[in-house]
Amino acid sequence: MPLWKIYHPVNAFSDVDKKGIAQAITSVYQNFMPRFYVGVTFQEVSESNIYIGGEPHSEFIRISIDHIARTFQSVDLKITFFNRINTLLEPWIESRGYDWEMHVDETPFDLWTIQGHFPPQEGTPDERRWMEENRASARTHA
């Protein structure tokens, strides 16, 4: 799964913005994994609760991304991913004048379950079924 945690100033994003951001993020992954793997959480942070360099920073957005379903296989893929994300988020973040930072953590695939099921391996019939049904279910293949 990719789980995105977006820490942002209070009222930085409307509900429409949040849905647009979540849909845009999901579009990055939907061609090679089930859409329901993608989680996006928004956490408002009040002005007195975000400090950068020891000073309050009311116009800062921090994005933390956990990747489990897939990991980057090369430096080129990492660069491509970050460039795509920077472009994708630009209308909501950079163009609105926010400073921002993000990182990706990669967790081993075998340390993850979803709805109590161990996810199928990439490219397997079970994964294709999960993509088509957009939900987790018992695996039918090893």
Coordinates of C-alpha atoms in Angstrom, one line a residue:
M1 CA 0.0 0.0 0.0
P2 CA 1.0 3.5 -0.3
L3 CA -0.2 5.5 2.7
W4 CA 0.1 9.2 2.4
K5 CA 0.0 11.4 5.5
I6 CA -0.4 15.1 4.6
Y7 CA 0.2 17.5 7.6
H8 CA -1.0 20.9 6.6
P9 CA -2.1 24.3 8.1
V10 CA -5.7 24.6 9.2
N11 CA -8.0 25.4 6.3
A12 CA -5.2 24.9 3.7
F13 CA -7.5 22.6 1.8
S14 CA -11.2 22.5 1.2
D15 CA -13.1 19.2 1.1
V16 CA -13.1 19.5 -2.7
D17 CA -9.3 20.0 -2.7
K18 CA -8.8 17.0 -0.5
K19 CA -10.8 14.8 -2.8
G20 CA -9.0 16.1 -5.8
I21 CA -5.6 15.5 -4.2
A22 CA -6.6 12.0 -3.1
Q23 CA -7.8 11.2 -6.6
A24 CA -4.7 12.6 -8.2
I25 CA -2.5 10.6 -5.9
T26 CA -4.5 7.4 -6.6
S27 CA -4.0 8.0 -10.3
V28 CA -0.3 7.6 -9.9
Y29 CA -0.7 4.0 -8.7
Q30 CA -3.9 2.7 -10.2
N31 CA -2.4 1.2 -13.4
F32 CA -0.2 -1.2 -11.5
M33 CA -1.9 -2.0 -8.2
P34 CA -5.5 -2.1 -6.8
R35 CA -6.9 1.4 -6.2
F36 CA -8.0 0.5 -2.6
Y37 CA -4.3 0.1 -1.7
V38 CA -3.9 3.9 -1.8
G39 CA -4.7 5.7 1.4
V40 CA -4.5 9.5 1.9
T41 CA -4.9 11.1 5.3
F42 CA -5.1 14.9 5.9
Q43 CA -4.0 16.2 9.3
E44 CA -4.5 19.8 10.1
V45 CA -1.8 21.4 12.2
S46 CA -2.4 24.6 14.0
E47 CA 0.0 27.5 13.6
S48 CA 1.4 27.0 17.1
N49 CA 2.1 23.3 16.4
I50 CA 4.5 23.4 13.5
Y51 CA 8.1 24.5 13.8
I52 CA 10.8 24.5 11.2
G53 CA 14.3 25.3 12.4
G54 CA 13.0 26.0 15.8
E55 CA 10.6 28.7 14.6
P56 CA 6.9 28.6 14.0
H57 CA 6.0 28.2 10.3
S58 CA 2.4 28.7 9.5
E59 CA 2.7 28.0 5.7
F60 CA 4.4 24.6 5.8
I61 CA 3.1 21.2 4.5
R62 CA 4.8 17.9 5.4
I63 CA 4.1 14.8 3.4
S64 CA 5.1 11.3 4.7
I65 CA 4.5 8.4 2.3
D66 CA 4.7 4.7 3.3
H67 CA 5.3 2.3 0.4
I68 CA 4.7 -1.4 1.0
A69 CA 3.0 -2.8 -2.1
R70 CA 5.9 -1.7 -4.3
T71 CA 9.4 -0.4 -3.8
F72 CA 11.6 1.6 -6.1
Q73 CA 13.9 -0.6 -8.2
S74 CA 16.3 2.1 -9.4
V75 CA 17.4 5.7 -8.8
D76 CA 15.8 6.7 -12.1
L77 CA 12.4 5.4 -10.8
K78 CA 12.8 7.4 -7.6
I79 CA 13.6 10.6 -9.5
T80 CA 10.7 10.0 -11.9
F81 CA 8.3 9.5 -9.0
F82 CA 9.3 12.6 -7.1
N83 CA 9.2 14.7 -10.3
R84 CA 5.7 13.4 -11.1
I85 CA 4.5 14.1 -7.5
N86 CA 6.0 17.6 -7.5
T87 CA 4.1 18.4 -10.7
L88 CA 0.9 16.7 -9.5
L89 CA 0.7 18.6 -6.2
E90 CA 1.9 21.9 -7.6
P91 CA -1.7 23.4 -8.0
W92 CA -2.5 22.8 -4.3
I93 CA 0.8 23.5 -2.7
E94 CA 3.5 25.4 -4.5
S95 CA 1.1 27.6 -6.5
R96 CA -0.6 28.6 -3.2
G97 CA 2.7 29.7 -1.7
Y98 CA 3.3 26.9 0.8
D99 CA 6.7 25.5 1.7
W100 CA 6.8 21.8 1.7
E101 CA 8.8 18.6 2.2
M102 CA 8.1 14.9 1.6
H103 CA 9.7 11.6 2.1
V104 CA 9.0 7.9 1.3
D105 CA 9.6 5.0 3.6
E106 CA 9.7 1.5 2.1
T107 CA 8.4 -1.3 4.3
P108 CA 9.0 -5.0 3.5
F109 CA 6.0 -6.5 1.6
D110 CA 5.8 -9.5 3.9
L111 CA 5.1 -7.2 6.9
W112 CA 1.7 -6.2 5.6
T113 CA -1.9 -7.5 5.6
I114 CA -5.1 -5.9 4.4
Q115 CA -8.5 -6.9 5.7
G116 CA -6.7 -9.8 7.4
H117 CA -5.3 -11.1 4.1
F118 CA -1.7 -11.2 3.0
P119 CA -1.7 -9.4 -0.4
P120 CA -1.0 -11.3 -3.6
Q121 CA 2.4 -10.8 -5.3
E122 CA 2.7 -8.3 -8.1
G123 CA 1.3 -9.5 -11.5
T124 CA -0.4 -12.6 -10.1
P125 CA -4.0 -13.7 -11.0
D126 CA -5.0 -12.8 -7.5
E127 CA -3.6 -9.3 -7.8
R128 CA -5.4 -8.8 -11.1
R129 CA -8.7 -10.0 -9.4
W130 CA -8.1 -7.6 -6.5
M131 CA -7.6 -4.8 -9.1
E132 CA -10.8 -5.7 -11.0
E133 CA -12.9 -6.0 -7.8
N134 CA -11.2 -3.1 -6.0
R135 CA -11.3 -5.0 -2.7
A136 CA -9.3 -7.6 -0.7
S137 CA -10.3 -11.2 -0.6
A138 CA -8.8 -14.7 0.1
R139 CA -6.0 -15.6 -2.2
T140 CA -6.6 -18.5 -4.7
H141 CA -3.0 -18.9 -5.8
A142 CA 0.2 -19.4 -3.9

